[in-house]
XYZ file of N, CA and C in Angstrom:
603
model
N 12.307 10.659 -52.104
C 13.301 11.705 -52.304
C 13.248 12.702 -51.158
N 14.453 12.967 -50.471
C 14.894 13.777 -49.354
C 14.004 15.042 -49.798
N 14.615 15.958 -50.688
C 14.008 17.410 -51.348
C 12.598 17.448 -51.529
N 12.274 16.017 -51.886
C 10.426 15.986 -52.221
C 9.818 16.164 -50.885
N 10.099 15.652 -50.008
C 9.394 15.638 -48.775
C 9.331 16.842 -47.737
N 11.113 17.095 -48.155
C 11.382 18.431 -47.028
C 10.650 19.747 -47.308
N 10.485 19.891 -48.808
C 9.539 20.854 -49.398
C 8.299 20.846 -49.092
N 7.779 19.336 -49.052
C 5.991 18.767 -48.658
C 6.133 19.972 -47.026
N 6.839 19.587 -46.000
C 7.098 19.971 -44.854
C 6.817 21.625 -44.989
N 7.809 21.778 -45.668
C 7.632 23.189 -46.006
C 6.573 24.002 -46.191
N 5.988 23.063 -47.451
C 4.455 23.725 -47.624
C 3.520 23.587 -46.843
N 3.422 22.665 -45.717
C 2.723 21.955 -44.455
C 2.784 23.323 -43.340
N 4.002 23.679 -43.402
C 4.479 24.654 -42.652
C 3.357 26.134 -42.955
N 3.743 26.578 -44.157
C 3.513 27.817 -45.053
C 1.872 27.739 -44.891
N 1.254 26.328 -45.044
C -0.093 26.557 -45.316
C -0.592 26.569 -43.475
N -0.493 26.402 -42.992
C -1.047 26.445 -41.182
C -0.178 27.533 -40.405
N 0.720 27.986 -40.952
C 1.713 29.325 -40.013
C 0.469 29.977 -39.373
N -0.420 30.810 -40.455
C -0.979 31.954 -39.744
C -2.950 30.833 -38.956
N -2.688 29.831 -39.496
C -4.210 29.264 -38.948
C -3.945 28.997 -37.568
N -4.742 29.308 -36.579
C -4.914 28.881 -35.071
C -5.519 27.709 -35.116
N -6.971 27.191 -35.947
C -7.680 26.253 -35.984
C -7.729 26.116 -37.749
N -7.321 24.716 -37.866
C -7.610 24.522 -39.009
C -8.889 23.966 -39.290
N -9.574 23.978 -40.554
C -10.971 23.327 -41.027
C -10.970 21.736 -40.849
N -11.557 21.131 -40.451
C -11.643 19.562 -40.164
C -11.477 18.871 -41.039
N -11.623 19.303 -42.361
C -10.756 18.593 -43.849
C -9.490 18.237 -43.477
N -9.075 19.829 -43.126
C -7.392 19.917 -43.188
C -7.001 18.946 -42.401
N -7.654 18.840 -40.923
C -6.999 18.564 -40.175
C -6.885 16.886 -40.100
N -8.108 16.611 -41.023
C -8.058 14.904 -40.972
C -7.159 14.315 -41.590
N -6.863 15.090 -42.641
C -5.802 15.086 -43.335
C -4.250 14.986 -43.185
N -3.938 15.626 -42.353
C -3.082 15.851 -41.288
C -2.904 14.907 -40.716
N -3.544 14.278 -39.661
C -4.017 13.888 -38.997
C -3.149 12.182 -39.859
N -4.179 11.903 -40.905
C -3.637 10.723 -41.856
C -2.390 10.354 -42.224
N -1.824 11.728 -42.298
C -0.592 11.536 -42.836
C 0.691 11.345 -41.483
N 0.085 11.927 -40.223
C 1.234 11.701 -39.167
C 2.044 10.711 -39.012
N 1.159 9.155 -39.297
C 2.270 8.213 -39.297
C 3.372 8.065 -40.173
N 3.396 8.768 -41.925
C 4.288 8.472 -42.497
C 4.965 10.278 -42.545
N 4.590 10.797 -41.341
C 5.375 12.177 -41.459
C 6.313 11.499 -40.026
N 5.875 10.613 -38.752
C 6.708 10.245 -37.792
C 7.577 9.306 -38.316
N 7.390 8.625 -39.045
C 8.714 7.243 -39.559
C 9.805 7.987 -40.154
N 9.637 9.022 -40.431
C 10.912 9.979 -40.830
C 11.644 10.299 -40.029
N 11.014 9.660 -38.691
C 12.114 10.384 -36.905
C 13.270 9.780 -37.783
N 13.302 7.941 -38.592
C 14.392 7.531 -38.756
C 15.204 7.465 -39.792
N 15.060 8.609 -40.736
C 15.913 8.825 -41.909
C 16.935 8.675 -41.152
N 17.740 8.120 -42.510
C 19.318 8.477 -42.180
C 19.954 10.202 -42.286
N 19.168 10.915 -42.905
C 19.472 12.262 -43.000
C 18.791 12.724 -42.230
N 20.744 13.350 -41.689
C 19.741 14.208 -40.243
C 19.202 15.649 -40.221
N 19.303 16.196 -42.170
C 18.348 17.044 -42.356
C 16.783 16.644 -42.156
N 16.816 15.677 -42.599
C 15.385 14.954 -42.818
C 14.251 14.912 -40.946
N 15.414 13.935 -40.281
C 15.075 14.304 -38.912
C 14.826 15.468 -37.976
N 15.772 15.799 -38.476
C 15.971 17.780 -37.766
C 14.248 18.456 -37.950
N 14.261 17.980 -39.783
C 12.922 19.050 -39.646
C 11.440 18.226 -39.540
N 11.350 17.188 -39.450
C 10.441 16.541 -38.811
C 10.463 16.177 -37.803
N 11.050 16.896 -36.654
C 10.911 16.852 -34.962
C 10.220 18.367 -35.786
N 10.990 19.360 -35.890
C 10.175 20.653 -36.182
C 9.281 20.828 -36.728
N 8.696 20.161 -37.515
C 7.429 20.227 -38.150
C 6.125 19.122 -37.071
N 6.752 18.362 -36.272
C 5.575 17.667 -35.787
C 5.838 18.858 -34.321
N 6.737 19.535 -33.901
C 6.460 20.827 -32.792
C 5.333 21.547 -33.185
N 5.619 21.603 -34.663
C 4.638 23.045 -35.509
C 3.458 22.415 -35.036
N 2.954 21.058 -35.867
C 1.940 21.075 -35.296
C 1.270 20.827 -34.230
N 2.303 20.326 -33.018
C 1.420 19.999 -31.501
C 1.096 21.609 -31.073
N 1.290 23.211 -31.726
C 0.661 24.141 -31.908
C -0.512 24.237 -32.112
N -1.356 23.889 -33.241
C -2.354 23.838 -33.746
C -3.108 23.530 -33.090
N -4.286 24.042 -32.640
C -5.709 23.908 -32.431
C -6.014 22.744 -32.723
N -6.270 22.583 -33.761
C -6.985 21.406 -34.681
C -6.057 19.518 -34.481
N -4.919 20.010 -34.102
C -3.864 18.811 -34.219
C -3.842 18.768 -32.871
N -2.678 19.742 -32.323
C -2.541 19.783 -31.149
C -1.360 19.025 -30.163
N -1.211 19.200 -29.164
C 0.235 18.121 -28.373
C -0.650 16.913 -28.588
N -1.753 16.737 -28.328
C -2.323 15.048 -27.147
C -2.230 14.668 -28.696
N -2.645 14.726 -29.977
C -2.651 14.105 -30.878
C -1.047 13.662 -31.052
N -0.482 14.363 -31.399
C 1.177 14.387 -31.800
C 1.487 13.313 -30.683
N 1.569 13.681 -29.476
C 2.301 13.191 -28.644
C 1.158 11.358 -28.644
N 0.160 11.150 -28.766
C 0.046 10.209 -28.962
C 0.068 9.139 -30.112
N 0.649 9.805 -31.380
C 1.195 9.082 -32.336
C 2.367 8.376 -32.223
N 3.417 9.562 -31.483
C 4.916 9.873 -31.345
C 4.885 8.544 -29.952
N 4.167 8.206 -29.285
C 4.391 7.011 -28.081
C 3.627 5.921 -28.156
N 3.299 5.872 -29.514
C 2.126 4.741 -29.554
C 2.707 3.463 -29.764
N 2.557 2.598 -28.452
C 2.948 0.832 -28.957
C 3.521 1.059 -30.300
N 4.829 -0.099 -30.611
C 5.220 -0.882 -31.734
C 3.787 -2.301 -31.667
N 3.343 -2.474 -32.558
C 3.306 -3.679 -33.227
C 3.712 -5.177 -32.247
N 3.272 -5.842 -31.662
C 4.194 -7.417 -30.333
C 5.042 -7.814 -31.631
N 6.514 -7.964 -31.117
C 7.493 -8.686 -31.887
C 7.918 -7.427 -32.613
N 7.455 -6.243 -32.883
C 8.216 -5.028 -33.518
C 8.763 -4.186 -32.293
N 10.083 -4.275 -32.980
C 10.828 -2.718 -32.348
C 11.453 -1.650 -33.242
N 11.899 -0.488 -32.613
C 12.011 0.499 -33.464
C 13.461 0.553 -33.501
N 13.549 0.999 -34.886
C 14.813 1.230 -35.019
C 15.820 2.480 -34.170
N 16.712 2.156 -33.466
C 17.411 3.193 -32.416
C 17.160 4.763 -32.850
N 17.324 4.640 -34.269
C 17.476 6.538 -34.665
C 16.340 7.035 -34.754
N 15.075 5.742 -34.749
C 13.959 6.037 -34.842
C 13.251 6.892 -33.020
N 13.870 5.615 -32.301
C 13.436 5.800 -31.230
C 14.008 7.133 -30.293
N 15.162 7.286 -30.807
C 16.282 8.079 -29.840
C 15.367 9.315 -30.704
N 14.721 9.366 -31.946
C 14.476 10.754 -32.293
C 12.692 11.419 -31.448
N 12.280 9.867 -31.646
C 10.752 10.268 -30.542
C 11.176 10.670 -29.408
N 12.044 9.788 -28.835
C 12.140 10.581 -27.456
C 12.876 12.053 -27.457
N 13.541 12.379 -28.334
C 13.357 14.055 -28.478
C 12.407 14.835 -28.551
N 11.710 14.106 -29.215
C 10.720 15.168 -29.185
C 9.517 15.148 -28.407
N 9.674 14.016 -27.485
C 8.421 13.768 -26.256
C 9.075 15.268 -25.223
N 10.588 14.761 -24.882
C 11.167 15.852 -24.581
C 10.715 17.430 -25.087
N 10.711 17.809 -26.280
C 10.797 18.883 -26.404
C 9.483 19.489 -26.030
N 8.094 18.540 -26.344
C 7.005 18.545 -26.032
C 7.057 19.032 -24.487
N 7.625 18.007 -23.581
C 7.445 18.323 -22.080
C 8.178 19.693 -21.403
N 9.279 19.881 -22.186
C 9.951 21.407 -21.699
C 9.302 22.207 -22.106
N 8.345 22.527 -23.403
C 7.493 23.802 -23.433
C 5.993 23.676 -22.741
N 5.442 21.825 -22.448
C 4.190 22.150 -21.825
C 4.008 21.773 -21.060
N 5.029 20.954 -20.356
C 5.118 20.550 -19.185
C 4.494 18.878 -18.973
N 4.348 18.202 -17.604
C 4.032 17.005 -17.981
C 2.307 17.001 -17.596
N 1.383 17.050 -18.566
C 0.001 17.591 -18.486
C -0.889 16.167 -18.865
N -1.444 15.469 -18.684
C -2.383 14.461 -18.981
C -3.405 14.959 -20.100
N -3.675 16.221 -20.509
C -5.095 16.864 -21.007
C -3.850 16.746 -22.800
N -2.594 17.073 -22.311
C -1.664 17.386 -23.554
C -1.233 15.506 -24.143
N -1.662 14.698 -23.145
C -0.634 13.176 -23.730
C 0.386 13.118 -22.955
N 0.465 13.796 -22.278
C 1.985 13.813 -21.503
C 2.259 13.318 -20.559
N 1.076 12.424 -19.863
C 1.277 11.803 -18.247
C 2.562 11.237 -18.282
N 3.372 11.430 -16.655
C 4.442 10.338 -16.850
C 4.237 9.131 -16.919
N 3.129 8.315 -16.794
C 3.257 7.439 -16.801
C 3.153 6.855 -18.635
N 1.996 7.490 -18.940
C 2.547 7.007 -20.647
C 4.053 7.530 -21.075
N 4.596 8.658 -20.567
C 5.832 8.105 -21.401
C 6.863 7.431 -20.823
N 6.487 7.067 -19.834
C 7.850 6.088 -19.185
C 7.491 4.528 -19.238
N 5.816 4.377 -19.535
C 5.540 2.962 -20.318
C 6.268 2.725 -21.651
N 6.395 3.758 -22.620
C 6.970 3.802 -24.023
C 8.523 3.971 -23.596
N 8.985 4.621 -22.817
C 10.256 4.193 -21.980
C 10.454 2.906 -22.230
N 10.032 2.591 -21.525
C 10.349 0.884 -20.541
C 9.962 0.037 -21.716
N 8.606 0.059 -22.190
C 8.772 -0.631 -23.259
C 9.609 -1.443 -24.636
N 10.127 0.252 -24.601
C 11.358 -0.304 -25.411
C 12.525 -0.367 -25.193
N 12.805 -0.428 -24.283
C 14.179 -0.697 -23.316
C 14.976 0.583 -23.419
N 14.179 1.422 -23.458
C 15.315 2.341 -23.480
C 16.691 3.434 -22.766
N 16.114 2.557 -21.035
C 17.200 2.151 -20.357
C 18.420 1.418 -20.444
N 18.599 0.444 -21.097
C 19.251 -0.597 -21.428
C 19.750 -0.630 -22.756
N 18.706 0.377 -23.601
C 19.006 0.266 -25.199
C 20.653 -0.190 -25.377
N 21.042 -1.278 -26.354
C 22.318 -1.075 -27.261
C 22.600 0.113 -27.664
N 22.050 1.005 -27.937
C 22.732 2.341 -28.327
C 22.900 3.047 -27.425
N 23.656 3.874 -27.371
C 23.838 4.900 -26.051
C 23.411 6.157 -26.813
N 23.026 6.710 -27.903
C 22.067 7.802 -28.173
C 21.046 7.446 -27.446
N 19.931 6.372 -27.559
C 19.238 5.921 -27.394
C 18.613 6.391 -25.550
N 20.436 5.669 -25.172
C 20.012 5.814 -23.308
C 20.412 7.186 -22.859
N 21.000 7.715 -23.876
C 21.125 9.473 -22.985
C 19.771 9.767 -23.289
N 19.153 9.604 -24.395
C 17.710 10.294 -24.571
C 16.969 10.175 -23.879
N 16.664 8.845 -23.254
C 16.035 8.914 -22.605
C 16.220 9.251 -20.826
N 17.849 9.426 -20.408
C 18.157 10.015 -19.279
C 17.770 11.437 -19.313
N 17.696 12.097 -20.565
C 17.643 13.625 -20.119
C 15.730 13.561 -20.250
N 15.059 12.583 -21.010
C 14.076 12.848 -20.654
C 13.494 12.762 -19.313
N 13.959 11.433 -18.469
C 13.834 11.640 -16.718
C 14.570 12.667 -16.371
N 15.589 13.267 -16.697
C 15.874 14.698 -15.628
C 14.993 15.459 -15.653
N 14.491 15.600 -17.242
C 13.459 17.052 -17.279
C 12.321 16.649 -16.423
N 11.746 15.132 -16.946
C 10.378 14.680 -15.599
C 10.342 15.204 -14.767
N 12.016 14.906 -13.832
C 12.472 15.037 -12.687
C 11.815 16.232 -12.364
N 12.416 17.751 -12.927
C 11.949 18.793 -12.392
C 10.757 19.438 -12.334
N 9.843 18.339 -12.551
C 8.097 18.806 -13.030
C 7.661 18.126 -11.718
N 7.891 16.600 -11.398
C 7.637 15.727 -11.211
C 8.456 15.021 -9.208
N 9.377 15.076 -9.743
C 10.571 15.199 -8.588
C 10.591 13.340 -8.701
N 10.546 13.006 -7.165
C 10.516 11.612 -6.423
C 9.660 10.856 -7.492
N 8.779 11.243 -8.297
C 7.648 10.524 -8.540
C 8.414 9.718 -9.823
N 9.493 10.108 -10.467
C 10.286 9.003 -12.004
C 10.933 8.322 -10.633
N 11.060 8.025 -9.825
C 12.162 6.710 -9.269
C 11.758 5.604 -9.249
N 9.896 4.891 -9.241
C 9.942 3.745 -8.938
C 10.304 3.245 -11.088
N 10.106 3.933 -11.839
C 10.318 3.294 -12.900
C 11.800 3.862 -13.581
N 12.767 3.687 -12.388
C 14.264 3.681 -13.217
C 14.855 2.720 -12.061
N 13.908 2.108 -10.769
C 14.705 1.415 -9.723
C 15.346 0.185 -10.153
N 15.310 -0.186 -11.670
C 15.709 -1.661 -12.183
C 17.395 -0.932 -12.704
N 17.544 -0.030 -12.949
C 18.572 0.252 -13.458
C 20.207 -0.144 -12.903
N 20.707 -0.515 -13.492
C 22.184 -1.190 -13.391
C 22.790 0.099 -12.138
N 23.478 -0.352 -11.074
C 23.756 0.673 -10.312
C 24.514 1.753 -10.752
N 25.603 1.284 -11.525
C 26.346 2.864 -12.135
C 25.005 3.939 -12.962
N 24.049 2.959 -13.559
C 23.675 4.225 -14.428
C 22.463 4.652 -13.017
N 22.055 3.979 -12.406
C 21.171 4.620 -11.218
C 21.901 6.223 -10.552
N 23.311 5.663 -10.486
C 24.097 6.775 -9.797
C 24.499 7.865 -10.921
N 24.516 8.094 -11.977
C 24.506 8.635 -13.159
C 23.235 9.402 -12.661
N 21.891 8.670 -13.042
C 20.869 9.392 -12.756
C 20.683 10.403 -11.426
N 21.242 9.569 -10.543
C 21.281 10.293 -8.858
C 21.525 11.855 -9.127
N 23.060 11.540 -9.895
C 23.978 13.126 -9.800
C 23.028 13.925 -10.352
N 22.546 13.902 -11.586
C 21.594 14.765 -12.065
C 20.764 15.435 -11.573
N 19.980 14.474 -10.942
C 18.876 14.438 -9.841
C 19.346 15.830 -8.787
N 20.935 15.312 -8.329
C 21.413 16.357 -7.261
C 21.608 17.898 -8.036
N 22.066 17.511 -9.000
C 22.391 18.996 -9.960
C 21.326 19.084 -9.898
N 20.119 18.989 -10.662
C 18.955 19.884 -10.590
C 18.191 20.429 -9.363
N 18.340 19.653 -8.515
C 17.821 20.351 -6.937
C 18.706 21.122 -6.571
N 20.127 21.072 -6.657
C 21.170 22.495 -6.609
C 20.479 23.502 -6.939
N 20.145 23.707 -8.423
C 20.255 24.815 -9.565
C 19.073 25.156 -9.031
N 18.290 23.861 -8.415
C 16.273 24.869 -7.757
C 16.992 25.607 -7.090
N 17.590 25.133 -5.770
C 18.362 25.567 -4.667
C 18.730 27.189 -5.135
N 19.661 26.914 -6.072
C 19.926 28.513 -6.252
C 19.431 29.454 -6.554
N 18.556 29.054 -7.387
C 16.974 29.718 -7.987
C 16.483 30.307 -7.279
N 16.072 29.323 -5.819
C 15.004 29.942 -4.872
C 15.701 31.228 -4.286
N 17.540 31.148 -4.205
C 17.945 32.023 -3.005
C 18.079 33.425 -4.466
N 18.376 32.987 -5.207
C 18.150 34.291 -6.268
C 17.184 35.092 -6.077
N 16.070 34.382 -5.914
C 15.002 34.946 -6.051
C 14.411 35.600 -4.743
N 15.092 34.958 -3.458
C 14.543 35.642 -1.952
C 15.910 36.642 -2.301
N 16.407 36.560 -2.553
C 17.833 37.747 -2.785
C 16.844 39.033 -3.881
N 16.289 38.679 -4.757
C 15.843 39.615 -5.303
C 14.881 40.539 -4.823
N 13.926 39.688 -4.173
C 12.700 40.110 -3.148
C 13.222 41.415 -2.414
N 14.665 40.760 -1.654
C 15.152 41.526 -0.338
C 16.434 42.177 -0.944
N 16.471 42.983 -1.663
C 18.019 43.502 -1.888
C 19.050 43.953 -0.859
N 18.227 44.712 0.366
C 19.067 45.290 1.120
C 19.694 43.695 2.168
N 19.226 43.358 2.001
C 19.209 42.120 3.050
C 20.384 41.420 2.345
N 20.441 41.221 1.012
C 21.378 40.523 0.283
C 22.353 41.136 0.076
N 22.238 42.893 0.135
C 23.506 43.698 0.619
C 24.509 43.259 1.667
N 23.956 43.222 2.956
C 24.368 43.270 3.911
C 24.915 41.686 4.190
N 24.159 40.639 3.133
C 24.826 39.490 3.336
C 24.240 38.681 4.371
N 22.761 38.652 4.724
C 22.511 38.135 5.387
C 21.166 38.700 6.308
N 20.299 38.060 6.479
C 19.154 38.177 6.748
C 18.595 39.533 7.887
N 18.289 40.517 7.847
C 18.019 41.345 8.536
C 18.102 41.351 10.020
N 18.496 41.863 10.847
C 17.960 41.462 12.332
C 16.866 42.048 13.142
């Protein structure tokens, strides 16, 4: 039952809000239950999904749990001869994503690129039949991209040329937006200089 579980979440929530480190009971506990709190990436209710990406965020917080745990449940091999179901998969890779935009791509957190672009590739999720599936995992190489740069190209060089060039543009938009960043920011340094429109003499 949808309500039975989302409430479990709830109280999951309510009982660790204010703990930094939970007691090693709790946390084994926890801990036990991640695999049948991650198979919920693929409810069909996308209440259900919504708050179990948010509740497995809550806990890559925790002390006791943490990203490297989460994030290595959330990319762990299928089973040889198992694959995941698309809503399943398109929802992990959200939240590997959401993982990497608040901590960046850290090895100490689970986050090397290379484990998640093995769980990438693994499951085709370049190529996926679904196209949820292959945007998810395009915006997860953009974000790489800007941690990372040159270093996601040798594992997207198989890609069909339109979606390579798909990826390219991105690639160019985000080195733009550095681009502008940086001059924002020497503009901020130097106001009078950015008055005058141009570099002091």
């Amino acid at each position: 039952n949808a309500n039975v579980y989302l409430h479990g979440l709830k109280v999951l929530e309510l009982a660790t809000a204010r703990a930094t480190e939970l007691k090693r009971h709790d946390a084994q506990v926890i801990e036990q239950s991640l695999p049948a709190i991650i198979e919920k990436l693929g409810n069909t209710a996308a209440r259900v999904r919504t708050a179990t990406m948010q509740s497995l965020m809550h806990l890559a917080k925790l002390s006791n749990i943490g990203p490297h745990l989460v994030s290595s449940f959330v990319l762990r091999p299928t089973r040889q001869g198992k694959s995941l179901f698309w809503r399943q998969l398109q929802c992990r890779l959200k939240v590997v994503h959401d993982l990497v935009k608040e901590l960046g791509l850290q090895d100490e957190h689970g986050l090397a690129l290379e484990t998640i672009m093995e769980f990438v590739v693994a499951n085709n999720c370049f190529a996926h039949p679904n196209p949820e599936v292959r945007e998810a995992a395009k915006e997860l190489v953009l974000l790489a991209y800007t941690h990372v740069g040159e270093a996601v190209m040798p594992f997207i060089k198989d890609l069909r040329p339109k979606q390579l060039e798909e990826y390219q543009l991105g690639f160019k938009q985000i080195d733009g937006d550095a681009g502008a960043t940086t001059r924002r920011e020497a503009q901020a340094q130097n106001p009078a200089s950015s008055a005058r429109g141009g570099a002091p003499a």
